[in-house]
PDB file of C-alpha atoms and ligand atoms in Angstrom:
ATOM      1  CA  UNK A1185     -60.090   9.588  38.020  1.00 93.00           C
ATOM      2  CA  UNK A1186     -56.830  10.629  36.790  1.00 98.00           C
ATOM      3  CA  UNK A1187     -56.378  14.289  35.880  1.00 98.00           C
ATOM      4  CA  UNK A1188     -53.643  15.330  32.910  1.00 99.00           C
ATOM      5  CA  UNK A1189     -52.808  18.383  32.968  1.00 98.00           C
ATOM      6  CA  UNK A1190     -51.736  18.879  29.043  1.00 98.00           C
ATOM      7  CA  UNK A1191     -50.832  21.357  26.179  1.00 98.00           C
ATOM      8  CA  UNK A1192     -52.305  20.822  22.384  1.00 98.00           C
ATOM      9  CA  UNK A1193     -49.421  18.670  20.740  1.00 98.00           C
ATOM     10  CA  UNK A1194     -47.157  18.612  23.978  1.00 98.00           C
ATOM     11  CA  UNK A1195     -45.453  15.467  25.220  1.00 98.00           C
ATOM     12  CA  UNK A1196     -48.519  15.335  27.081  1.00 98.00           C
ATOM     13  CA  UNK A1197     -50.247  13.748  24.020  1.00 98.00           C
ATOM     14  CA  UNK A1198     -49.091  10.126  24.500  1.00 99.00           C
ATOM     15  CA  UNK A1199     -50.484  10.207  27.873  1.00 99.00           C
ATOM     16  CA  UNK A1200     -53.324  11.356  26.364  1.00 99.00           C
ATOM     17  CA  UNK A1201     -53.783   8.752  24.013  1.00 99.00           C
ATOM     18  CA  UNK A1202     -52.795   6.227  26.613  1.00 99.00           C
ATOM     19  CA  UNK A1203     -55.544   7.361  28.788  1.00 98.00           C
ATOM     20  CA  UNK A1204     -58.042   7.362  25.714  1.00 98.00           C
ATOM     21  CA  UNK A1205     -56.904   3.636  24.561  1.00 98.00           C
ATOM     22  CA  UNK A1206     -57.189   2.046  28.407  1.00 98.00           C
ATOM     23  CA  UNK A1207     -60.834   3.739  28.436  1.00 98.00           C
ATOM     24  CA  UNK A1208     -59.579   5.768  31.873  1.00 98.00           C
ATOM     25  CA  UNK A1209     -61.734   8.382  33.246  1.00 98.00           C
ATOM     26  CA  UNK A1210     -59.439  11.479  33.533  1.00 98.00           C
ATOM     27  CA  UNK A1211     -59.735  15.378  33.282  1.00 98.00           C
ATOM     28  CA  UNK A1212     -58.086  17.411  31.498  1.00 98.00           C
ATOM     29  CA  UNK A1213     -56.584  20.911  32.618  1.00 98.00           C
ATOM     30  CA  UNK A1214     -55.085  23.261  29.862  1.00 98.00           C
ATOM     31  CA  UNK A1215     -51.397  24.408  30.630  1.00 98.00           C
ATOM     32  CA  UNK A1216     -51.098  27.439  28.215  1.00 98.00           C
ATOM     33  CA  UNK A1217     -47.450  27.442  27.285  1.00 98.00           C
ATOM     34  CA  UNK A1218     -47.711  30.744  25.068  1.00 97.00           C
ATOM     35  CA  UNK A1219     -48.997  32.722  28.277  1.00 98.00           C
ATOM     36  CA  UNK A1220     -45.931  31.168  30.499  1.00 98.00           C
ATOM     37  CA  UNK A1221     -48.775  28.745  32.255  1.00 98.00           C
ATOM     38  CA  UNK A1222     -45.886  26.799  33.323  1.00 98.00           C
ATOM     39  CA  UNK A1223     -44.004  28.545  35.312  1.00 98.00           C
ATOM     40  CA  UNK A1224     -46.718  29.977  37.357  1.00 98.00           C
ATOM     41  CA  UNK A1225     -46.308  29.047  41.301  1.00 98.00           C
ATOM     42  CA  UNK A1226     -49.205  26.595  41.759  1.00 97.00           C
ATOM     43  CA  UNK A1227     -48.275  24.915  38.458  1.00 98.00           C
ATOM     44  CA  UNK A1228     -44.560  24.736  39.683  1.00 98.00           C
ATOM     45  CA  UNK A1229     -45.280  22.988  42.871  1.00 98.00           C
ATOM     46  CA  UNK A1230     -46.921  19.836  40.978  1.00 98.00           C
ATOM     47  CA  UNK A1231     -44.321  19.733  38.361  1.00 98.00           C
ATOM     48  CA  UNK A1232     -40.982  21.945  39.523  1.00 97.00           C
ATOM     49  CA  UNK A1233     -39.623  21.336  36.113  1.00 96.00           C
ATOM     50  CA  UNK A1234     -41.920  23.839  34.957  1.00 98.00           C
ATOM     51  CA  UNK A1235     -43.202  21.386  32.187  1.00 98.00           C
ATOM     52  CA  UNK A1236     -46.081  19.306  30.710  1.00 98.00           C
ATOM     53  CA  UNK A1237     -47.378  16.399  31.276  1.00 98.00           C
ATOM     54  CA  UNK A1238     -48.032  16.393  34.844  1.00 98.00           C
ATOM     55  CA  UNK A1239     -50.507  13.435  35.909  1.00 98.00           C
ATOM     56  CA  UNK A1240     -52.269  13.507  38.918  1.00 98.00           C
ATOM     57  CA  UNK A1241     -52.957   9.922  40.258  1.00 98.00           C
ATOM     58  CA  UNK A1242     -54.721   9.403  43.375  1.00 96.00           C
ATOM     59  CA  UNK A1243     -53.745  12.407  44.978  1.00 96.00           C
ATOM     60  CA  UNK A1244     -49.887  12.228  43.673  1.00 98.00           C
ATOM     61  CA  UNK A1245     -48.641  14.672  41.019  1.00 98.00           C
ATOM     62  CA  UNK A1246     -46.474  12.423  38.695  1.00 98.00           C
ATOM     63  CA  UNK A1247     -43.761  13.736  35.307  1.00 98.00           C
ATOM     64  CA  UNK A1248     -41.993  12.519  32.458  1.00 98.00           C
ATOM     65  CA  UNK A1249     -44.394  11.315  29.548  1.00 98.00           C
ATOM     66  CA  UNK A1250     -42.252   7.657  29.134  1.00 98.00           C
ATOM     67  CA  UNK A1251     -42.722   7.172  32.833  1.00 98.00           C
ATOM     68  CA  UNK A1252     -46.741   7.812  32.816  1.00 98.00           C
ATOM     69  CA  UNK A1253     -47.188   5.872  29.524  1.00 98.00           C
ATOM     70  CA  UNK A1254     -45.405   2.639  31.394  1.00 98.00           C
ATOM     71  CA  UNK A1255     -47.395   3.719  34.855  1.00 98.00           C
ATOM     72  CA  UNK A1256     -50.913   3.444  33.125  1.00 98.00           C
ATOM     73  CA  UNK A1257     -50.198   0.123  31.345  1.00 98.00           C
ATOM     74  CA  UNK A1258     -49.442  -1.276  34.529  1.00 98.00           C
ATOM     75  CA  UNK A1259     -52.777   0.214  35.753  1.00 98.00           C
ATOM     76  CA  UNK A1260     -54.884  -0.628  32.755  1.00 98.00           C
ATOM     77  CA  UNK A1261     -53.211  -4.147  32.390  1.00 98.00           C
ATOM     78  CA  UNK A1262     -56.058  -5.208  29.835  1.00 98.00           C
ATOM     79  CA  UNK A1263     -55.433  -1.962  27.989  1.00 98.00           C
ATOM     80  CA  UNK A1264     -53.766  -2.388  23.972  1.00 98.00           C
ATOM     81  CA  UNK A1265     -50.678  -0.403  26.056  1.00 98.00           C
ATOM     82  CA  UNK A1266     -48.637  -3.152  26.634  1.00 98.00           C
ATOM     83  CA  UNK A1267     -48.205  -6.827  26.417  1.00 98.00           C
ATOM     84  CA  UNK A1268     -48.549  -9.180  29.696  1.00 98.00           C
ATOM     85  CA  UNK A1269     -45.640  -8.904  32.381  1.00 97.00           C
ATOM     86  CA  UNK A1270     -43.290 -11.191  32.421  1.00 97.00           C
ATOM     87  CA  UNK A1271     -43.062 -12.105  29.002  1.00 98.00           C
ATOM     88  CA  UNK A1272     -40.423 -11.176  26.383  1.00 98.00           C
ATOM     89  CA  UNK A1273     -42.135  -8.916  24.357  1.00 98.00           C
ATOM     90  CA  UNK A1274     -42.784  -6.539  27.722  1.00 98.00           C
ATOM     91  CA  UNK A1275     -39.200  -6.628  28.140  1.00 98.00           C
ATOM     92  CA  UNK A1276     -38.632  -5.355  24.244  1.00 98.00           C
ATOM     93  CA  UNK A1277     -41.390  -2.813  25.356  1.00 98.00           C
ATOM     94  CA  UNK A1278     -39.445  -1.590  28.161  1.00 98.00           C
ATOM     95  CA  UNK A1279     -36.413  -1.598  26.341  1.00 98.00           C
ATOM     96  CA  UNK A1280     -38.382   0.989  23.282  1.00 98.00           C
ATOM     97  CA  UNK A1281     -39.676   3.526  25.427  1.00 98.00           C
ATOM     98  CA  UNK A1282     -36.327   4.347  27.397  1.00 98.00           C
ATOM     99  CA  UNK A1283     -35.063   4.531  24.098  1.00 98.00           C
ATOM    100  CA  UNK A1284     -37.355   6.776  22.491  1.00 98.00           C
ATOM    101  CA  UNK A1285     -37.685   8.615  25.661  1.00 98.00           C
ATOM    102  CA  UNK A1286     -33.683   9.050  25.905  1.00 96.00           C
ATOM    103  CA  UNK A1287     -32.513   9.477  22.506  1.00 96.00           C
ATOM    104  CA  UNK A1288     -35.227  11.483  20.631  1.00 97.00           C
ATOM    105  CA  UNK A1289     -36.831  12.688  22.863  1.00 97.00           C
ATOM    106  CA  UNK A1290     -33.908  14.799  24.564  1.00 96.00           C
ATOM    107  CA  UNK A1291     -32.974  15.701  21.263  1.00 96.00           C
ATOM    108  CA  UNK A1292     -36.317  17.383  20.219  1.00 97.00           C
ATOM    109  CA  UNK A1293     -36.101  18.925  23.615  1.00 95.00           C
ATOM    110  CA  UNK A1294     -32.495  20.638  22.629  1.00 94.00           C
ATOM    111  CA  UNK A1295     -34.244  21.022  18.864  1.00 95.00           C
ATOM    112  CA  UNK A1296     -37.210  23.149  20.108  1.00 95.00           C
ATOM    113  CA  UNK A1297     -35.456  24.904  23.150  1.00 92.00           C
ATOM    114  CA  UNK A1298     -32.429  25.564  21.349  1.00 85.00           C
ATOM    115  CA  UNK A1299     -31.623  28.167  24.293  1.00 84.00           C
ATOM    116  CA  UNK A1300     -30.353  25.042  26.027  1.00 84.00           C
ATOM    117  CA  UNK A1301     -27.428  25.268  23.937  1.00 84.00           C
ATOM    118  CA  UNK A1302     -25.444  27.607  22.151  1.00 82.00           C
ATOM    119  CA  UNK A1303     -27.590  28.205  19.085  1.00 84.00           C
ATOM    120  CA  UNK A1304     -25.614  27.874  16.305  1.00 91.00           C
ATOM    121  CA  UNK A1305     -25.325  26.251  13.067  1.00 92.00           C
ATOM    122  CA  UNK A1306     -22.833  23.382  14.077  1.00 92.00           C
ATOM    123  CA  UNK A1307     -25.144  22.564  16.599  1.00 90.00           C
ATOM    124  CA  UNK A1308     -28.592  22.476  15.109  1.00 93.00           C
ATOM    125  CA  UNK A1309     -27.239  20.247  12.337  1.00 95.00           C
ATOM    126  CA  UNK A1310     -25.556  17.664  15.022  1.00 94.00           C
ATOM    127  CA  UNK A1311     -28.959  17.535  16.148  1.00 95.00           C
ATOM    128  CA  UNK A1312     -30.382  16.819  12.750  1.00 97.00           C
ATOM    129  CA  UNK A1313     -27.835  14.290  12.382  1.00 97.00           C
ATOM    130  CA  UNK A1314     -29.054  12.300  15.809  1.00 97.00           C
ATOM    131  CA  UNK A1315     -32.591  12.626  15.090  1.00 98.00           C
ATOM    132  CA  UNK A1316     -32.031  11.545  11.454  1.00 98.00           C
ATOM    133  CA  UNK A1317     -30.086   8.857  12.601  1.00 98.00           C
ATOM    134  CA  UNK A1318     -32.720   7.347  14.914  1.00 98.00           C
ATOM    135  CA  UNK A1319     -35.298   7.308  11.990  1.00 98.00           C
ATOM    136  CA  UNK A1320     -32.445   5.663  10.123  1.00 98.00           C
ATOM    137  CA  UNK A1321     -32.566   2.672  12.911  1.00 98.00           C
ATOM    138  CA  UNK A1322     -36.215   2.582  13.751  1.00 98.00           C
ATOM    139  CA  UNK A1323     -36.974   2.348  10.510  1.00 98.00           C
ATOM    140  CA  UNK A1324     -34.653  -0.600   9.580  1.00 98.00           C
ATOM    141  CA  UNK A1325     -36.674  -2.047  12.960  1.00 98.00           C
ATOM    142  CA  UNK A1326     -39.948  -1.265  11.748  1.00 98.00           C
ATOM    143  CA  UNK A1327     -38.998  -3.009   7.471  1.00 98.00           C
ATOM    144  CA  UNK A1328     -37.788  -6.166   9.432  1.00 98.00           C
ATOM    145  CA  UNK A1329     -39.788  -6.589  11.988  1.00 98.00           C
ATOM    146  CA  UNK A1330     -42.669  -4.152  11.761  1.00 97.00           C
ATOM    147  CA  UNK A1331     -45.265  -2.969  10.684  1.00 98.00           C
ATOM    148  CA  UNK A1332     -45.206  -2.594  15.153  1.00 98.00           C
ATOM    149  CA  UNK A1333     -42.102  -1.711  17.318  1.00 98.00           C
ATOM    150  CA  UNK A1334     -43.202  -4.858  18.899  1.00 98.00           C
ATOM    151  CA  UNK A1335     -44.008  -6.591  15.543  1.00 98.00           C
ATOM    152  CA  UNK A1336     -47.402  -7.907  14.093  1.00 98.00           C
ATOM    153  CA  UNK A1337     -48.404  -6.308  18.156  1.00 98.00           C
ATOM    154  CA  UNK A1338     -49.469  -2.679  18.640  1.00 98.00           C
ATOM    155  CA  UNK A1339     -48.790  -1.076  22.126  1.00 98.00           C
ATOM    156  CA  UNK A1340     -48.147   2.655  23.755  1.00 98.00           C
ATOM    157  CA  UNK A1341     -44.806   3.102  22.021  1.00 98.00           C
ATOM    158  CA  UNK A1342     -45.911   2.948  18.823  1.00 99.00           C
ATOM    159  CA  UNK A1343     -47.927   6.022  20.025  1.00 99.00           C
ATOM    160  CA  UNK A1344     -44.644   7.229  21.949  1.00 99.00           C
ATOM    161  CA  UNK A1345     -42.909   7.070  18.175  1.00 99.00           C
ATOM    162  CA  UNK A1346     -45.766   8.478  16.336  1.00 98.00           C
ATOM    163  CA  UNK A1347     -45.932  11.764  18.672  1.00 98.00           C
ATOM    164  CA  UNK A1348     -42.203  11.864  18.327  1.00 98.00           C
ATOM    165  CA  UNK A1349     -42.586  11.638  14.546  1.00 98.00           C
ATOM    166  CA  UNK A1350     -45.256  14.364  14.232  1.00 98.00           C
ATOM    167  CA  UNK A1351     -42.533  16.473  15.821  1.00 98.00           C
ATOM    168  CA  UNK A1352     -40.341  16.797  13.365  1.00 98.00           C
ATOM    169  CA  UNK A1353     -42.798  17.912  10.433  1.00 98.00           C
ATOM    170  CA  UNK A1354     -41.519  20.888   9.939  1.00 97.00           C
ATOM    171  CA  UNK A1355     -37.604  19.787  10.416  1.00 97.00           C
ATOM    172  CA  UNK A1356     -35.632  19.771   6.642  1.00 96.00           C
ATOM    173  CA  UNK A1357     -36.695  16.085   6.452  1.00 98.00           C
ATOM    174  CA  UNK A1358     -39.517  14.666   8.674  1.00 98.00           C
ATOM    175  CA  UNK A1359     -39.773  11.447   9.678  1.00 98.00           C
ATOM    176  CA  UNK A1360     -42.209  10.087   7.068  1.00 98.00           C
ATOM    177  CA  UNK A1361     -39.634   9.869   4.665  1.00 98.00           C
ATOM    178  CA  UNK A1362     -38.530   7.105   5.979  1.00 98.00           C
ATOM    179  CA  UNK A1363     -41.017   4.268   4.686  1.00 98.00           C
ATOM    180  CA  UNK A1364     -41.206   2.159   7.444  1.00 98.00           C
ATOM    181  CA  UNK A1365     -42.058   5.054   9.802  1.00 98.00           C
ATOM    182  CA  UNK A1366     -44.611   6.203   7.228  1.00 98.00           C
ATOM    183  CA  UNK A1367     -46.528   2.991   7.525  1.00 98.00           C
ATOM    184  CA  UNK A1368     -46.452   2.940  10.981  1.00 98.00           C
ATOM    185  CA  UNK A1369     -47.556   6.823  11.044  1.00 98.00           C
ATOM    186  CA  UNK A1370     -50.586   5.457   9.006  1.00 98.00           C
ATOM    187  CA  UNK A1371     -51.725   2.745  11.535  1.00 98.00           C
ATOM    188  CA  UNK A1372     -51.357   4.762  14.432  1.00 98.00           C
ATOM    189  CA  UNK A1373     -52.990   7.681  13.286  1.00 98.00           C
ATOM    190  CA  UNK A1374     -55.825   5.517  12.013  1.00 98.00           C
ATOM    191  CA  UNK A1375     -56.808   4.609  15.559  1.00 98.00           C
ATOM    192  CA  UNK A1376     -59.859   5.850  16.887  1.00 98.00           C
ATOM    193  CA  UNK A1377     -57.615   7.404  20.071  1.00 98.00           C
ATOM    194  CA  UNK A1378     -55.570   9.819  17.726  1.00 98.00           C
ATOM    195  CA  UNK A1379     -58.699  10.954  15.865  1.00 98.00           C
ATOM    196  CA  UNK A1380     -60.465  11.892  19.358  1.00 98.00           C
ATOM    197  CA  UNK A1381     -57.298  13.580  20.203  1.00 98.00           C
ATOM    198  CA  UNK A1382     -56.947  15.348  17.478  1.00 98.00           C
ATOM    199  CA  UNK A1383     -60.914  16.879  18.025  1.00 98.00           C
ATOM    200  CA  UNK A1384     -59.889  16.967  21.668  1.00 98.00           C
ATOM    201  CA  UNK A1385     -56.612  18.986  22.091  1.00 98.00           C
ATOM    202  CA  UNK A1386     -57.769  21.361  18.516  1.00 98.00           C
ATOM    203  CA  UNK A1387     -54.984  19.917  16.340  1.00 98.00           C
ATOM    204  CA  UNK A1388     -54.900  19.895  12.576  1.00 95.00           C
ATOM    205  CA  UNK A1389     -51.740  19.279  11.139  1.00 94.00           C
ATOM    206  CA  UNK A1390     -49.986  16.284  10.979  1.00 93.00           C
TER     207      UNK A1390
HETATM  208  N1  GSH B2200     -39.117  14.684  29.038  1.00 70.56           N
HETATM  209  C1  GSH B2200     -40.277  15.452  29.388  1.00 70.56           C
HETATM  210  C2  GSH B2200     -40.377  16.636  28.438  1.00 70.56           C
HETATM  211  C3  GSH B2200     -41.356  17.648  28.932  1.00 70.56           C
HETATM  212  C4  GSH B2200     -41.263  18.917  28.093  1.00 70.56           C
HETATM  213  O1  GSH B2200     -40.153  19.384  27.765  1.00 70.56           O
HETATM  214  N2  GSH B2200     -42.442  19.508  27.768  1.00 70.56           N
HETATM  215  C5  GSH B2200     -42.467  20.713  26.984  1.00 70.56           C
HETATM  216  C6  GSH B2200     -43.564  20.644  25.912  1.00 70.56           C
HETATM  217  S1  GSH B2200     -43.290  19.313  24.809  1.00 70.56           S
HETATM  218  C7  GSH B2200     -42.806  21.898  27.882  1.00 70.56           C
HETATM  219  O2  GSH B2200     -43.614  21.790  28.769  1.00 70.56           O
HETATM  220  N3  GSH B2200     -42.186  23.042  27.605  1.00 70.56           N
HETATM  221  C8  GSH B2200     -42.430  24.264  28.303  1.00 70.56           C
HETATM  222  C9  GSH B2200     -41.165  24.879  28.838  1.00 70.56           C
HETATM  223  O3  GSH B2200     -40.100  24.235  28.828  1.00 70.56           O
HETATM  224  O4  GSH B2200     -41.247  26.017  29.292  1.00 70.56           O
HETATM  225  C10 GSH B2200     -41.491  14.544  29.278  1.00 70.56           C
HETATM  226  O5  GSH B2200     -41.477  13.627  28.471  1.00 70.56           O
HETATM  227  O6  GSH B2200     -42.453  14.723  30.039  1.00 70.56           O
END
C-alpha cells in the first residue's frame, strides 16, 4: 500500500496516474497548498523541500515526481509505465523523463514561483522562450516519430508530458498549439486513468 500524499493538479498527478495505470493500492492524503499545508512541521520532515509529491513506500518517504514515476514502473513491471529493462526503448524512456523532468519542468517551477527570480519582464519572457522551445522539439519528436514519445508505444512519460502540457493553459500560447502535442494531449487524456483523476483530485479544466 503506497500512500501519495498529493495536491489537485500538482506534480503529484503523474504519480497519480502512474499509480492508477499499474492498478496499485495507495492512499491518498490532501496537502492543501492554499492553507501553507506544506510547510507545516510534520509535513516538512517527510519531504524537507516543503513540496508535493511525497510517496510513502514501505515505510520510506520518497520526492521528485520523475523519480517516483521511474520507481513504480520498476515496481509494477507489467504496468503500461514502461517498456521491459534492458531493451532500447527503456533506455529512450529513461532518456525522456530526465528531460522533461530537467528542462520543463524547472522552468514551470521558475514560471509559477516567479519569486525564485527577479520578476521581471526580461525574465518571464526567457522563460516563455525555453518552454516554447521545448514544445518546438517535442513536437517535431512526436510528427516523426509519434503519435508516443516512445512511438506507436504508450508509457508514463507520455503522462509526464501531458501534465506538463496542461500546465501551461493559461501561458500566452499553450502547448496544444503545437499539433503533435495536441494529438498526443488527446490520447492521453482519453485514458481511463486521467478521467478517474480528473473525478478524483476535483479537476475540470484542461
Ligand atoms: N520537481 C519537483 C517539483 C515539486 C513542486 O515544486 N511542487 C509544487 C506543486 S507543483 C509545490 O509543492 N509547491 C508548493 C511550494 O513550493 O510551496 C517534483 O517533480 O516533485
Amino acid at each position: 500500500m503506497y500512500t501519495l500524499y498529493y495536491a489537485p493538479g500538482a506534480a503529484s498527478m503523474v504519480v497519480h496516474l502512474a499509480l492508477l495505470e499499474a492498478g496499485a493500492p495507495h492512499e491518498l492524503r490532501l496537502v492543501d497548498l492554499d492553507a501553507k499545508a506544506q510547510r507545516d512541521p510534520a509535513y516538512l520532515k517527510l519531504n524537507p523541500r516543503g513540496v508535493v509529491p511525497t510517496l510513502m513506500v514501505d515505510g520510506q518517504p520518497l520526492f521528485e515526481s520523475a523519480a517516483l514515476l521511474m520507481l513504480l514502473a520498476e515496481r509494477h513491471p507489467d504496468s503500461p509505465l514502461a517498456p521491459p529493462q534492458g531493451t532500447p526503448a527503456r533506455a529512450a524512456w529513461y532518456s525522456w523523463i530526465v528531460y522533461l523532468s530537467n528542462t520543463l519542468m524547472s522552468a514551470f517551477r521558475l514560471w509559477f514561483y516567479p519569486q525564485d527570480l527577479d520578476d521581471t519582464p526580461a525574465v518571464r519572457a526567457a522563460l516563455q522562450r525555453k518552454i516554447e522551445a521545448v514544445w518546438d522539439l517535442l513536437d517535431a519528436q512526436l510528427s516523426a516519430q509519434g503519435p508516443y514519445l516512445l512511438g506507436e508505444r504508450f508509457s508514463g512519460a507520455d503522462l509526464l508530458l501531458t501534465m506538463l502540457m496542461r500546465w501551461s493553459r493559461n501561458m500566452p500560447r499553450p502547448a496544444t498549439e503545437w499539433p503533435a502535442l495536441q494529438r498526443l494531449a488527446d490520447r492521453v487524456r482519453a485514458r481511463p486513468s486521467w478521467q478517474r483523476l480528473y473525478e478524483i483530485e476535483g479537476l475540470r479544466e484542461w
